Coordinates of C-alpha atoms in Angstrom, one line a residue:
X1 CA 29.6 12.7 -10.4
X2 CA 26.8 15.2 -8.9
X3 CA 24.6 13.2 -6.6
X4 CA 21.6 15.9 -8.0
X5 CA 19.9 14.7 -11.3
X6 CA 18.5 17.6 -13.3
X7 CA 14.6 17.3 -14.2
X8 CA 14.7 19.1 -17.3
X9 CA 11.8 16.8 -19.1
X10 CA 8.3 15.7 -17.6
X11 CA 6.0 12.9 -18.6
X12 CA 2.6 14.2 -17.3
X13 CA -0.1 11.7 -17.5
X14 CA -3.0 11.7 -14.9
X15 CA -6.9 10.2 -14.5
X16 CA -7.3 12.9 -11.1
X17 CA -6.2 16.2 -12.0
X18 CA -6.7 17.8 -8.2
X19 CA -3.5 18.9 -6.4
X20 CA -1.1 18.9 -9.9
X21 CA -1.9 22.4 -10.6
X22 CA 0.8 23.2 -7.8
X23 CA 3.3 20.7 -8.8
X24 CA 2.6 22.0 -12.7
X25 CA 3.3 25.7 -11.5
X26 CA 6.5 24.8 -9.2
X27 CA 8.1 22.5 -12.6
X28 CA 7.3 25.4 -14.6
X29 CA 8.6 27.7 -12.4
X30 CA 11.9 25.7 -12.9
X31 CA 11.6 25.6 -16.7
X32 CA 11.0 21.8 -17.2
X33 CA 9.4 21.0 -20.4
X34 CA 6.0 19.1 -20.2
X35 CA 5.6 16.4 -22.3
X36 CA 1.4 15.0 -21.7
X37 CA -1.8 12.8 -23.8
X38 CA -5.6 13.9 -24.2
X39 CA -7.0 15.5 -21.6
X40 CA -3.8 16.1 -19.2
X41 CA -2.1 17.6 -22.0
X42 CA -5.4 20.1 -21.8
X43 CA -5.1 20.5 -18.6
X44 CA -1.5 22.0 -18.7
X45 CA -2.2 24.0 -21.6
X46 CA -5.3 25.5 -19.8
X47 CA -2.7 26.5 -17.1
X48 CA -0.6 28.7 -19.9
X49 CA 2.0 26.3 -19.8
X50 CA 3.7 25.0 -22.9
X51 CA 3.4 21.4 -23.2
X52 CA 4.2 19.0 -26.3
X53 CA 1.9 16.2 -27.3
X54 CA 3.3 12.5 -26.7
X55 CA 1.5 12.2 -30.2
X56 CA 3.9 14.7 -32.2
X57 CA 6.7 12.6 -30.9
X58 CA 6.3 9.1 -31.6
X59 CA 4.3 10.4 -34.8
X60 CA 1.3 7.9 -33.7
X61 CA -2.0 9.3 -32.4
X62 CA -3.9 8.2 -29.6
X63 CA -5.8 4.7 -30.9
X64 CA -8.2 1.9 -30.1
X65 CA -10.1 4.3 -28.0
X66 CA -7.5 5.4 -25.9
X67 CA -6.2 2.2 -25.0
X68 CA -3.0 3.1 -26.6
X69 CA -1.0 6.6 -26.2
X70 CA 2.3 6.4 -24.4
X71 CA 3.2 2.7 -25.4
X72 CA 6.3 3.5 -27.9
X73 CA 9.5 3.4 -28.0
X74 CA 10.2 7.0 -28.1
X75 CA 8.3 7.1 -24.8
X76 CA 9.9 4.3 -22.7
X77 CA 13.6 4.8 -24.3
X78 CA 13.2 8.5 -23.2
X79 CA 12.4 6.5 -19.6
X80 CA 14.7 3.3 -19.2
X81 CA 17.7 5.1 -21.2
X82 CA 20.3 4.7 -18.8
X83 CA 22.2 8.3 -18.9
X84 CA 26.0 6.9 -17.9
X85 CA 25.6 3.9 -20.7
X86 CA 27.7 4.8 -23.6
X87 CA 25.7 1.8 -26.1
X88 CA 21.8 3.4 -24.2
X89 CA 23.4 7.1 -25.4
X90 CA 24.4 6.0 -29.0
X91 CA 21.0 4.3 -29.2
X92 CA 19.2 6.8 -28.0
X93 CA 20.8 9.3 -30.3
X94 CA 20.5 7.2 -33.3
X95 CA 16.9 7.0 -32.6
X96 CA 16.1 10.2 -31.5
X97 CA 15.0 9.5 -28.3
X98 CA 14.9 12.1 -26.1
X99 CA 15.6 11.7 -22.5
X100 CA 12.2 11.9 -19.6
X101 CA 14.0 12.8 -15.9
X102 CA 10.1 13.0 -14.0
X103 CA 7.2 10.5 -15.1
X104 CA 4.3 12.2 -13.1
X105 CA 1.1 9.6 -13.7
X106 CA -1.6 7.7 -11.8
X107 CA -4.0 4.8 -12.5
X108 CA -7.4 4.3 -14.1
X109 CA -9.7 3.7 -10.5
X110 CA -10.2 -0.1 -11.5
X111 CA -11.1 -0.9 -7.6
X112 CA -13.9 2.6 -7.1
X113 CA -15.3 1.0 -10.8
X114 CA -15.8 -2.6 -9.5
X115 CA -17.1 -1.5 -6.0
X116 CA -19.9 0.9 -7.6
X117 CA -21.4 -2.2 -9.3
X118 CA -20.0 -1.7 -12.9
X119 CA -20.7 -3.8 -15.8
X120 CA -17.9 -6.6 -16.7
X121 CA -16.8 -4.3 -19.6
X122 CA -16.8 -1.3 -18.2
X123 CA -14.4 -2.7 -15.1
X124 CA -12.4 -4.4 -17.7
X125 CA -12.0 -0.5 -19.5
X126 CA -10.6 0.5 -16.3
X127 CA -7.3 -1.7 -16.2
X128 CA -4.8 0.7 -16.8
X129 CA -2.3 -0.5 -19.4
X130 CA 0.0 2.7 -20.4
X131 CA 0.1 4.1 -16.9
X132 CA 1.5 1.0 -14.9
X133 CA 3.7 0.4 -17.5
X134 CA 5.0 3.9 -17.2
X135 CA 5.5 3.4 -13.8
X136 CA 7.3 0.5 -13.8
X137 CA 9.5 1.5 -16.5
X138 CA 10.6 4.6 -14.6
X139 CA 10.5 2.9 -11.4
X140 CA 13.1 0.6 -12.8
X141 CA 15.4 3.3 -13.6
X142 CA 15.4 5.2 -10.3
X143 CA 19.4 5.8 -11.0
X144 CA 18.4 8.6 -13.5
X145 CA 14.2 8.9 -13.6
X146 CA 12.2 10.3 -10.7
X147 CA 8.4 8.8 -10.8
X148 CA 5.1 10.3 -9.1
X149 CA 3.0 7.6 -9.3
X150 CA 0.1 8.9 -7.2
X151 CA -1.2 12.2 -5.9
X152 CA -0.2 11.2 -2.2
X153 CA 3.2 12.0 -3.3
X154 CA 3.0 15.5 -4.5
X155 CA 3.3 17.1 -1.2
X156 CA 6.9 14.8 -1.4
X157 CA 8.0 15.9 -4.7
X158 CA 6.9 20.0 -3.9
X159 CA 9.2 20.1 -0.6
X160 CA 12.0 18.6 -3.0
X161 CA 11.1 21.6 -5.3
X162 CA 10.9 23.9 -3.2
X163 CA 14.0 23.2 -1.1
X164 CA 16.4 22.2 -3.8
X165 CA 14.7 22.6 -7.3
X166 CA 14.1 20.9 -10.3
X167 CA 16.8 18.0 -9.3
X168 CA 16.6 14.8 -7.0
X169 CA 18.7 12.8 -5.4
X170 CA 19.6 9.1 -5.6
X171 CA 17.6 8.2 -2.4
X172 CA 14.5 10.5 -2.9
X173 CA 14.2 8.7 -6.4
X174 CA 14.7 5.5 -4.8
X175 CA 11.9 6.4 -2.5
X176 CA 9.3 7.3 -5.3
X177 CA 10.1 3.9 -7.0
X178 CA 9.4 2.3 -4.0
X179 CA 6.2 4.0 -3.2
X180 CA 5.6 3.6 -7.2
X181 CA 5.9 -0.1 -6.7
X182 CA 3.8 0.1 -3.8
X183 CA 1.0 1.7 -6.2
X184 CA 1.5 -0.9 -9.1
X185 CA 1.6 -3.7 -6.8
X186 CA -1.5 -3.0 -4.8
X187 CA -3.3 -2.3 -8.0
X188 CA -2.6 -5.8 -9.7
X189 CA -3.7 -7.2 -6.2
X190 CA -7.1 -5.4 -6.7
X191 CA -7.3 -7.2 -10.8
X192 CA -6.5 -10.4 -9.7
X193 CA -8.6 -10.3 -6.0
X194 CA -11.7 -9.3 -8.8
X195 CA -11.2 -11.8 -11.4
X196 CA -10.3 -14.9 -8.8
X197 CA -14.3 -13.6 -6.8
X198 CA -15.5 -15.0 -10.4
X199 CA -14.4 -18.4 -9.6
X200 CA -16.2 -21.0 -6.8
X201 CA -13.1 -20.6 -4.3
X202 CA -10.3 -18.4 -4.5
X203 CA -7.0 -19.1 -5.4
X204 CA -4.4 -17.6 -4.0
X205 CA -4.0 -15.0 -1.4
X206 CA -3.2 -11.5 -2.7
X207 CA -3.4 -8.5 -0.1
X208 CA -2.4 -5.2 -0.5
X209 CA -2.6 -2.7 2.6
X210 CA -1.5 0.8 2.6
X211 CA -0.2 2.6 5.7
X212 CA 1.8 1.4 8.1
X213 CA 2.4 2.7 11.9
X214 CA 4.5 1.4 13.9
X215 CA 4.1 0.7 17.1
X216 CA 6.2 1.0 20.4
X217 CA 6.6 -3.1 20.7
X218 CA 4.6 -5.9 19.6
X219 CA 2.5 -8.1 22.2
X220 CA 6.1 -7.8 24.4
X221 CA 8.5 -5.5 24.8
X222 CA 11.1 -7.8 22.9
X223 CA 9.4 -8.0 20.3
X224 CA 8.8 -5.4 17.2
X225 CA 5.6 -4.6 15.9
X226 CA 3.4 -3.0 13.1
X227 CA 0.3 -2.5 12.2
X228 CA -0.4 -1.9 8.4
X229 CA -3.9 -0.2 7.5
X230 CA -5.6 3.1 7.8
X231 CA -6.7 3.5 11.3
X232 CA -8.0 7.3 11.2
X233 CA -10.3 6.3 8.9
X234 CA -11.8 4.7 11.2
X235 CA -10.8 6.8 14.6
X236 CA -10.2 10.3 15.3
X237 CA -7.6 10.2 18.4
X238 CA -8.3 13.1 20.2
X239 CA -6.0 12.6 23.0
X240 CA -3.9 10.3 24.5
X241 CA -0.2 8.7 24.3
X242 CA 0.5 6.5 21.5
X243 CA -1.6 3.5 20.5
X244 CA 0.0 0.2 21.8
X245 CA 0.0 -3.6 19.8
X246 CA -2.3 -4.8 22.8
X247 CA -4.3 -1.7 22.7
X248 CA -5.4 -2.4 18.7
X249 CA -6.4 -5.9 19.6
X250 CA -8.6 -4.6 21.9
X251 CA -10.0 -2.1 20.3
X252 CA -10.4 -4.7 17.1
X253 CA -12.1 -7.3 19.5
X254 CA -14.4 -3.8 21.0
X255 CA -15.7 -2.3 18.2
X256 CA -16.6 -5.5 16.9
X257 CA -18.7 -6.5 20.5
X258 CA -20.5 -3.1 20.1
X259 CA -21.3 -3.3 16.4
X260 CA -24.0 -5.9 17.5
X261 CA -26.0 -3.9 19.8
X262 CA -27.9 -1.0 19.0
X263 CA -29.8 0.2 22.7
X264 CA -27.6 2.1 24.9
X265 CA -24.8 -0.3 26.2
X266 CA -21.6 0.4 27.1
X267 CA -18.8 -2.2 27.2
X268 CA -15.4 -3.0 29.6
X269 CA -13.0 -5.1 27.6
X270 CA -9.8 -6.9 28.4
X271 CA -7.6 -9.4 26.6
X272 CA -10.0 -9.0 23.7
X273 CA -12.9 -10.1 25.9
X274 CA -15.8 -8.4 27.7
X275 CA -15.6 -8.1 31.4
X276 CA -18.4 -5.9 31.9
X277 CA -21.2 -4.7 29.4
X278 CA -24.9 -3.9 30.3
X279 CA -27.8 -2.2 28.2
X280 CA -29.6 0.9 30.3
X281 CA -30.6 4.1 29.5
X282 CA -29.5 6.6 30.2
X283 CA -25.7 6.1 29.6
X284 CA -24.3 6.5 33.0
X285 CA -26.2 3.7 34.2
X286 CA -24.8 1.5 31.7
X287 CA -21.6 2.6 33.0
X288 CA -22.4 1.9 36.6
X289 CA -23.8 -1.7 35.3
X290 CA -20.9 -2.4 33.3
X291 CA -18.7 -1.9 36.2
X292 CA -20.3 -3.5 38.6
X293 CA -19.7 -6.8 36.3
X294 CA -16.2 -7.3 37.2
X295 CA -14.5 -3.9 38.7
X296 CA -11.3 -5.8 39.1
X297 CA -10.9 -6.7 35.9
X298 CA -12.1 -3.5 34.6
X299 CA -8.5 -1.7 36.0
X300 CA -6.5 -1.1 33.2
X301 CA -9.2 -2.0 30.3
X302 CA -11.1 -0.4 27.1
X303 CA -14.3 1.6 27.1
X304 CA -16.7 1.3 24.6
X305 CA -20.4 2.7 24.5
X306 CA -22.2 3.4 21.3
X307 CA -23.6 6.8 22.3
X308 CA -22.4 10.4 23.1
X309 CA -20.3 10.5 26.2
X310 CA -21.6 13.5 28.3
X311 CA -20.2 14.7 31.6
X312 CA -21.8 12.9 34.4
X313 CA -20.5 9.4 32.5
X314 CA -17.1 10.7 31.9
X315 CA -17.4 11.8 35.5
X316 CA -17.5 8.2 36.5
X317 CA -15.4 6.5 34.2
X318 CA -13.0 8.8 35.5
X319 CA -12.8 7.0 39.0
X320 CA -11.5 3.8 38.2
X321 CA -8.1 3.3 35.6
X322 CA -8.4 2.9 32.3
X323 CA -6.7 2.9 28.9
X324 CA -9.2 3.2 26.2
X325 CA -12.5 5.1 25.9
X326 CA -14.1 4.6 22.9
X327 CA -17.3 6.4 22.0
X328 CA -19.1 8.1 18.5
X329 CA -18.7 11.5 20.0
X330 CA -17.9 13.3 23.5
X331 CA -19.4 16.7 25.0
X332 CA -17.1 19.0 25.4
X333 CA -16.9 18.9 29.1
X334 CA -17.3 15.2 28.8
X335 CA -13.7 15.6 26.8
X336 CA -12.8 18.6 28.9
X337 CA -13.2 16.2 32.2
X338 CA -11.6 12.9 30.7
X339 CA -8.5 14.6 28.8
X340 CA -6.9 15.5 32.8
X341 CA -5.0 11.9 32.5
X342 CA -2.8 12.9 30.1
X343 CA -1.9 9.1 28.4
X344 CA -5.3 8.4 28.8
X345 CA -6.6 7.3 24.8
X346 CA -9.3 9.0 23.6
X347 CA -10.7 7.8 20.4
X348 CA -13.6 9.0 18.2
X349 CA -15.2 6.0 16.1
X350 CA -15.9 7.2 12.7
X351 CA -17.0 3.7 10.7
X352 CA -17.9 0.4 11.3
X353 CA -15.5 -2.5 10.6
X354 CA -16.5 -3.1 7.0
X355 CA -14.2 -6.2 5.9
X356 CA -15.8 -9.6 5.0
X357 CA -13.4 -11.8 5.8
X358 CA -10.9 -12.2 8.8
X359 CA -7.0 -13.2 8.6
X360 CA -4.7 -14.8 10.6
X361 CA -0.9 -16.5 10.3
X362 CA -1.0 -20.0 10.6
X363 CA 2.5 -22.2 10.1
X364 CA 4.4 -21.3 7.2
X365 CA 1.0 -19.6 5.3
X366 CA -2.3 -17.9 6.8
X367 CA -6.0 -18.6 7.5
X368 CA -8.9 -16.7 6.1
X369 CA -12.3 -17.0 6.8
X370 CA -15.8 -14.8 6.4
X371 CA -16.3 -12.3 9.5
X372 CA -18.7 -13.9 11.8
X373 CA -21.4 -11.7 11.4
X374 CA -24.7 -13.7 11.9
X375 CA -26.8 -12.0 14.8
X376 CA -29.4 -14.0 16.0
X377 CA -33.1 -12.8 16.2
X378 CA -36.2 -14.5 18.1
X379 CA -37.0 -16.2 14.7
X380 CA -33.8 -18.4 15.2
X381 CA -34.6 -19.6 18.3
X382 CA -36.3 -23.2 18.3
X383 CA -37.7 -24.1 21.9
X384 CA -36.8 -27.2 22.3
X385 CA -38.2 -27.8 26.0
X386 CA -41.7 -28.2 27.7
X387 CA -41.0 -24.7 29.4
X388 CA -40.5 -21.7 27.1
X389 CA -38.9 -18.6 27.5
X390 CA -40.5 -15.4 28.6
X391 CA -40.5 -12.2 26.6
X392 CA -37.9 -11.6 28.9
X393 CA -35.8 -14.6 29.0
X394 CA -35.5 -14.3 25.1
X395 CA -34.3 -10.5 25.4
X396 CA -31.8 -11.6 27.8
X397 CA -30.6 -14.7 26.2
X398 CA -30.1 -12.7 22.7
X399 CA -28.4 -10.4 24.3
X400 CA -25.9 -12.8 26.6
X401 CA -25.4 -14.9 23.3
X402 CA -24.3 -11.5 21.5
X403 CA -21.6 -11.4 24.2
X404 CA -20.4 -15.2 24.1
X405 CA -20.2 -14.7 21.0
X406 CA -17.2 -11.9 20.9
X407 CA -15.8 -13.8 24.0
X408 CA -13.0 -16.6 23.4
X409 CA -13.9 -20.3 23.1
X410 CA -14.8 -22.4 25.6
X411 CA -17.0 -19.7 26.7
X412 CA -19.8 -19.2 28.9
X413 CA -22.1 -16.0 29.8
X414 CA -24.5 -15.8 32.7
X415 CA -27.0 -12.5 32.2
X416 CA -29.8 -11.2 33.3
X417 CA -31.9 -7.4 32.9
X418 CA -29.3 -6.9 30.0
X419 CA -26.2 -7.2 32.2
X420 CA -23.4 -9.7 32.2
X421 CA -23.3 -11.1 35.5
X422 CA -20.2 -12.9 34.7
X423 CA -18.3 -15.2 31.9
X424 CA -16.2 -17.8 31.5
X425 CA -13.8 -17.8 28.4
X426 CA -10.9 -19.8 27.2
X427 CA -11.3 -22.5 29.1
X428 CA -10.7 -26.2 27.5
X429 CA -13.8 -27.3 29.1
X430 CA -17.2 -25.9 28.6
X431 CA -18.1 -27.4 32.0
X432 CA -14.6 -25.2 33.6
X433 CA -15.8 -22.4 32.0
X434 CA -19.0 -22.3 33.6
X435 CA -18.0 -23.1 37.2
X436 CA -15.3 -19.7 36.3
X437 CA -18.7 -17.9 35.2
X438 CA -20.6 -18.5 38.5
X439 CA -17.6 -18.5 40.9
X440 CA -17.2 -14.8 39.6
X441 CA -20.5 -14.1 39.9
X442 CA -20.9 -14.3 43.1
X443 CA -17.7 -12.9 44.4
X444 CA -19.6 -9.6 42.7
X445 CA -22.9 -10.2 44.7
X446 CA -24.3 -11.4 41.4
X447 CA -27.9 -13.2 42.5
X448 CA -28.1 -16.4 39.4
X449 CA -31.8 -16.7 40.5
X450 CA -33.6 -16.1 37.2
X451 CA -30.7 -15.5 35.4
X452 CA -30.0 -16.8 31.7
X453 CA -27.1 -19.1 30.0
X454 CA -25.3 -18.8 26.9
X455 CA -23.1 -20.9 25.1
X456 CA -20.9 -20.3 22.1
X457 CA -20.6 -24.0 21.3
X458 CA -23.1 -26.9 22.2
X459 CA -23.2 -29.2 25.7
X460 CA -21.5 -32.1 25.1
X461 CA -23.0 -33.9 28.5
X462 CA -25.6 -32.6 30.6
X463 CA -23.0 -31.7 33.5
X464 CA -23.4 -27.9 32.2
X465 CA -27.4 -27.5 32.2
X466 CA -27.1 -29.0 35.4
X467 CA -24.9 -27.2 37.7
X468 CA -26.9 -24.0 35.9
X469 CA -30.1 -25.3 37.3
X470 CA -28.7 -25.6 40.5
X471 CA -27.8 -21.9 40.3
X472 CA -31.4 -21.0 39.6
X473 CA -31.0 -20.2 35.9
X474 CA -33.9 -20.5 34.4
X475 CA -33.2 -20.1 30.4
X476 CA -30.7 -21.7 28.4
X477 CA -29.6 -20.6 24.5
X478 CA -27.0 -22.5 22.8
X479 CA -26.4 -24.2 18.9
X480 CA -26.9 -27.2 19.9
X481 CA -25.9 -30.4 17.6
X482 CA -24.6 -33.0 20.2
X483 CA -25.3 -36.8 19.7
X484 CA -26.4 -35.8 23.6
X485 CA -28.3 -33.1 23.0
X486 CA -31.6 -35.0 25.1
X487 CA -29.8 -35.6 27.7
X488 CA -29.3 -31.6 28.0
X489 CA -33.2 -31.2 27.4
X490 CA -34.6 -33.9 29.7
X491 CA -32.9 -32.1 32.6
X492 CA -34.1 -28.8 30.7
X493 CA -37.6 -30.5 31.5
X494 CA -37.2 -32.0 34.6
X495 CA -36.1 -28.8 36.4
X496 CA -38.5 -26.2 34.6
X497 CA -35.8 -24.7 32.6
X498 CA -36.3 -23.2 29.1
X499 CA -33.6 -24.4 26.7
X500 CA -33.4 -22.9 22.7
X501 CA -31.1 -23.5 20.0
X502 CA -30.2 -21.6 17.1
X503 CA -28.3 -23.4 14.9
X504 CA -25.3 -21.3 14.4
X505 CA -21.7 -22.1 16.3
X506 CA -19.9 -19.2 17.5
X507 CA -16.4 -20.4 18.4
X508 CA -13.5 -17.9 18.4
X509 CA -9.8 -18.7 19.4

């Protein structure tokens, strides 16, 4: 038996016409009959292609507004006969059910309807019935039916035609049916995700993510590793060698750091945390400030900066080692100047990170959870000392809690003028993590005198506020919300430090 299966019949039956007047012209071309409903069936004809309506033969029209055209048995026999089955033949002929070798459809756009704010009936209108069906019936039978069930795959099924005709082979149709089941799967995860947001709390999980690249290793060389999503719709790579497991965490854990600030600032990340970040204008002296945070750790990191890169920054980024550079846009002889490393990553930003809610695996299931995307404002902040904070002390503390924030629990951030002096993060004491804070701080020259402290989680003694005061830190922001909270303040008061508290936890682990 030929491997090859002839295409002699088409099942054309499509919601986006764009892209299958190529496809239409290369079947054609081959002299495959087009079978087609409504408005496709128009479409073909409009071409100057012959094409019989699905309505002349299962002798039914179109009814119930459209909600029923292909669903017949003329149809999905012609689909799911199976060609080497002597009982499917006899059946088929007794029934005059012709044979379909290509099913060429796509689906209603239920998840573009309920994202532009559609009514409940109008959404509901939008769960296609007759197309999914179609695929899965001609999914199923892969052996002897070929199925299209999206527009991504026409560049796919036109190399076939135009390298080996109007026939397919056993694996390129076992392809399509899995990218069909891809399409059919993904689109009953967007019906159920919509109808379980009706109820209080969802569930059950149901994710569908399209795209995969895969990656050199995972977190280690030993092990594999993936990453499924569309990640040029959110970067343009303009240069550099191929994006690394590690390097997408970091980027992740970046791009989320510098969506919260909106000045000039440019960031230094490693292991998803920031060692050097600092607000100036113009850029290249938030560069120089960033730096000067931790130098050390900045060998090897990720850039960020939420402004145009121009040639006297990429000038000095250039001096030290790095593997990331992340940015809106570059100048060309910005580019021009950081493109001579030739592994060096350069990545364009196009988008925010625009998910609500964050995943993780988690024993033999997974966590989920609402991003973390409360920024606090000088109207969250409730003095809760005799001093209070300057104009100045408030600008710095919003800005060091913005960083403790994106850092990993226990953390703590020392700041002052809009620059991180130093941090302390993942430390299973708050009180460790602080000593690491100041420790670094001055092994970088870092003067504490009039510097500010932020905590992502609340003091649970006064050991914390204390060894800050003795630092000379002068302003404190953090939750608060321990059953020891006054012991905190009367310190606060005792020393002539300014202590808020916002309210809102920021742990992240």
């Amino acid at each position: 038996m030929s491997e090859f299966k002839k295409i002699s019949t088409a099942l054309v039956s499509v919601y986006h016409k764009d892209g299958l007047d190529q496809i239409l012209a290369m079947l054609n071309a081959q002299g495959v009959k087009f079978l087609s409903t409504g408005g496709t069936r128009l479409f073909i004809e409009s071409l100057g292609y012959e094409c019989e309506a699905v309505e002349d033969v299962t002798g039914y029209p179109s009814i119930l507004g459209g909600r029923v055209k292909t669903l017949h048995p003329k149809v999905f026999g012609g689909i799911l006969q199976r060609r080497a089955n002597q009982a499917d033949a006899q059946e088929a002929k007794a029934y005059q059910i012709a044979p379909i070798d290509l099913v060429i459809v796509d689906l209603y756009p239920f998840a573009a309807t309920v994202a532009s704010g559609a009514s409940q009936a109008e959404i509901i209108e939008k769960i296609d019935i007759g197309g999914i069906s179609l695929i899965r019936a001609a999914a199923k039978n892969f052996n002897d039916v070929a199925i299209v069930a999206s527009k991504k795959q026409y560049p796919y099924l036109a190399g076939i035609l135009d390298t080996q005709g109007a026939q397919t082979t056993l694996a390129q149709r076992q392809w399509l049916a899995k990218e069909a089941f891809g399409v059919s799967s993904a689109y009953d995860c967007e019906i159920f995700r919509y109808f379980d947001s009706l109820e209080a709390r969802p569930s059950a999980m149901r994710i569908a993510i399209d795209g995969s690249m895969p990656l050199r290793y995972g977190e280690n060389p030993h092990q594999q590793g993936y990453f499924f999503g569309d990640f040029h719709k959110m970067f343009d790579q303009l240069h550099g060698k191929e994006i690394s497991y590690n390097n997408l965490l970091d980027i992740d854990a970046a791009v989320q750091l510098m969506s919260d600030f909106e000045a000039t600032t440019f960031a230094i990340l490693k292991h998803n945390n920031a060692c050097g970040i600092a607000t100036r204008e113009p850029l290249v002296e938030a560069w120089r400030a960033a730096l000067a945070c931790d130098p050390v750790s900045a060998f090897g990191g990720i850039l960020i900066t939420n402004r145009q890169v121009d040639a006297v920054t990429a000038e000095e980024c250039g001096k030290i080692f790095f593997e990331v550079i992340i940015a809106p846009s570059y100048t060309e002889d910005a580019l021009a100047i950081l493109q001579q490393k030739k592994n060096r990553i350069i990545l364009v930003q196009k988008r925010k990170i625009d998910t609500k809610h964050t995943f993780r695996s988690a024993l033999n299931g997974a966590l989920m959870q609402e991003r973390d995307t409360k920024q606090e404002t000088p109207e969250d902040l409730k003095p809760v000392t005799t001093e209070l904070p300057t104009p100045k002390q408030v600008e710095d503390m919003l800005f060091a809690n913005k960083i403790v924030k994106h850092s990993k629990s226990n953390s703590i951030v020392l700041a002052k003028d809009l620059q991180l002096c130093a941090s302390g993060v993942g430390q299973t004491s708050r009180v460790d993590a602080l000593k690491q804070a100041i420790e670094k701080a001055h092994s970088f020259g870092f003067d504490l005198n009039g510097a500010v402290m932020a905590s992502d989680a609340f003091f649970p003694f006064a050991d914390c506020v204390e060894l800050a005061a003795k630092e000379g830190i002068k302003a404190v922001i953090q939750p608060g919300g321990s059953i020891r909270d006054n012991e905190s303040i009367q310190y606060c008061d005792e020393h002539g430090v300014a202590m808020v508290m916002t309210g809102f936890r920021h742990f992240k682990h």
